[in-house]
Coordinates of C-alpha atoms in Angstrom, one line a residue:
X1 CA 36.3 -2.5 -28.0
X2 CA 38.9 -3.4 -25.3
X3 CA 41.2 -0.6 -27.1
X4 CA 38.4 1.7 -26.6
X5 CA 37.8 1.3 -22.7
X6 CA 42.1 1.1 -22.2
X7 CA 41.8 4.7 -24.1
X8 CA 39.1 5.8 -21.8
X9 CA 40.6 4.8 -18.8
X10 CA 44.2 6.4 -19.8
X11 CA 42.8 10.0 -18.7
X12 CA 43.1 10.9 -14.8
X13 CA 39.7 13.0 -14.8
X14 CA 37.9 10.4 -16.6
X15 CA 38.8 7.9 -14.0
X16 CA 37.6 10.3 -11.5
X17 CA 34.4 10.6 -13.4
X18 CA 33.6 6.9 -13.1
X19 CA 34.9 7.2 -9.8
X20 CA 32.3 9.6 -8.8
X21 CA 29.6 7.4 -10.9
X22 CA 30.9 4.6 -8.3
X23 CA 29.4 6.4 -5.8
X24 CA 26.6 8.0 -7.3
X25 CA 24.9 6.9 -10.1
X26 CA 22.8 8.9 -12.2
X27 CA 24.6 12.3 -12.0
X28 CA 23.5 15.5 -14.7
X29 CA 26.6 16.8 -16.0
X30 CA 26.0 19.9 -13.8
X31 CA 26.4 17.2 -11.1
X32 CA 29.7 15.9 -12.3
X33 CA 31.2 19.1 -12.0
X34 CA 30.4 20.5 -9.2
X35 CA 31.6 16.9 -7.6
X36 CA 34.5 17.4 -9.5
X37 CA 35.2 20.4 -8.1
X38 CA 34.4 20.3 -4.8
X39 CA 36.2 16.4 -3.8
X40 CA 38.8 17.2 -6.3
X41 CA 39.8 20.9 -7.1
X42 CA 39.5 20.1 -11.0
X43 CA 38.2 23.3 -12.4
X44 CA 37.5 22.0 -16.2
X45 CA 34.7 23.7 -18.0
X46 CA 31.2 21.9 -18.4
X47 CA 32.2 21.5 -22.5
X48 CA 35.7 19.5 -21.3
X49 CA 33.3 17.5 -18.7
X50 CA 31.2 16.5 -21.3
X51 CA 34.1 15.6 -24.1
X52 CA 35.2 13.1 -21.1
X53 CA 32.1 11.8 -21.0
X54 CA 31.9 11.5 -24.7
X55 CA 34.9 9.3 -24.4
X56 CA 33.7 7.3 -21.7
X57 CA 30.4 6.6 -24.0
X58 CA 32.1 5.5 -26.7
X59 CA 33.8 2.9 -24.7
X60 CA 30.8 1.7 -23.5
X61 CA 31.5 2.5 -19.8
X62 CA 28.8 5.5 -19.3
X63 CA 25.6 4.7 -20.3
X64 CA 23.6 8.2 -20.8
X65 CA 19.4 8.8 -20.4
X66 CA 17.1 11.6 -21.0
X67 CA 14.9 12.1 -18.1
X68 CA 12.7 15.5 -19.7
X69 CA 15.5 17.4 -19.9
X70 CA 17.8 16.5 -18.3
X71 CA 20.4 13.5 -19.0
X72 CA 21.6 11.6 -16.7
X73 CA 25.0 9.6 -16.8
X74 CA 24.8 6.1 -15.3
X75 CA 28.0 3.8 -14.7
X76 CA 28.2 0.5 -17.0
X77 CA 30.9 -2.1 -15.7
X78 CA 30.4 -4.4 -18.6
X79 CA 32.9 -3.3 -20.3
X80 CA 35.5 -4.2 -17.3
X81 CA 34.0 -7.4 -16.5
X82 CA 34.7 -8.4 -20.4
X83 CA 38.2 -7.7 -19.5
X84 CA 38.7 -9.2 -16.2
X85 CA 37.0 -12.2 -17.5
X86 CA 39.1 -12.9 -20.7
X87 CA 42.9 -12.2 -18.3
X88 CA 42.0 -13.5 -14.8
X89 CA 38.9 -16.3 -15.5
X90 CA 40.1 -17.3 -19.3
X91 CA 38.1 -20.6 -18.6
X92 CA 35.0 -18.7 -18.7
X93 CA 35.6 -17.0 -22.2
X94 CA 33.2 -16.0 -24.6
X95 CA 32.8 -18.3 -27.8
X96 CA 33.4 -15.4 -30.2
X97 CA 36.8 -14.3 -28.3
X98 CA 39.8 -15.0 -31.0
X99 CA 42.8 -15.5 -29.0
X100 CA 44.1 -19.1 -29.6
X101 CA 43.8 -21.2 -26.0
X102 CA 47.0 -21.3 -24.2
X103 CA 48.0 -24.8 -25.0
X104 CA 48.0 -24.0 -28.8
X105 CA 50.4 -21.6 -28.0
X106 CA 52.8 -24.0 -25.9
X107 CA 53.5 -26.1 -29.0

C-alpha cells in the first residue's frame, strides 16, 4: 500500500489535487478543475482530472461519495499517518508491520 501512495504522490497535479482538498474538502470534479485552473494555470481536461483522481483512490488518499448525482472527493490522511508513523514514531508500530526491530538488525 505504501508503494501505492509514494506512486500517487510522485505526480505534481496530484499533489495539487490533495493540496486543494487541504483546503476544501468535498470538491465535485467540476470543482477541482476549475480550482485548478484558476490558482494554478493547469488546463488538463475533466477526463485527465479524473485519471488523477483515480490514482489518488487507489492509494487510498481520496475517498469519493455520491451525493444524488453528484460525487464528491473528500481528503483521507490515513494513508500518510501510516507512513509517518512507521519512519518518525517506530515505537508506536502496528503489530502486523514486518520490518524486523532495529536492534535485530544491529547484530
Amino acid at each position: 500500500m505504501a508503494e501505492d501512495v509514494f506512486k500517487a504522490l510522485a505526480d505534481p497535479t496530484r499533489r495539487r489535487i490533495l493540496d486543494e482538498l487541504v483546503e476544501r474538502d468535498g470538491q465535485t470534479l467540476f470543482e477541482i478543475c476549475t480550482r485548478l485552473v484558476t490558482k494554478h494555470g493547469l488546463s488538463l481536461s475533466r477526463q485527465a482530472i479524473s485519471q488523477h483522481l483515480a490514482v489518488l483512490e487507489s492509494a487510498g488518499l481520496v475517498l469519493s461519495r455520491r451525493q444524488g448525482r453528484y460525487k464528491f472527493h473528500d481528503l483521507n490522511t490515513e494513508p500518510l499517518e501510516l507512513i509517518v508513523t512507521r519512519w518518525l514514531r517506530p515505537d508506536t508500530r502496528e503489530s502486523t508491520h514486518e520490518d524486523p526491530p532495529v536492534q535485530r538488525l544491529r547484530r
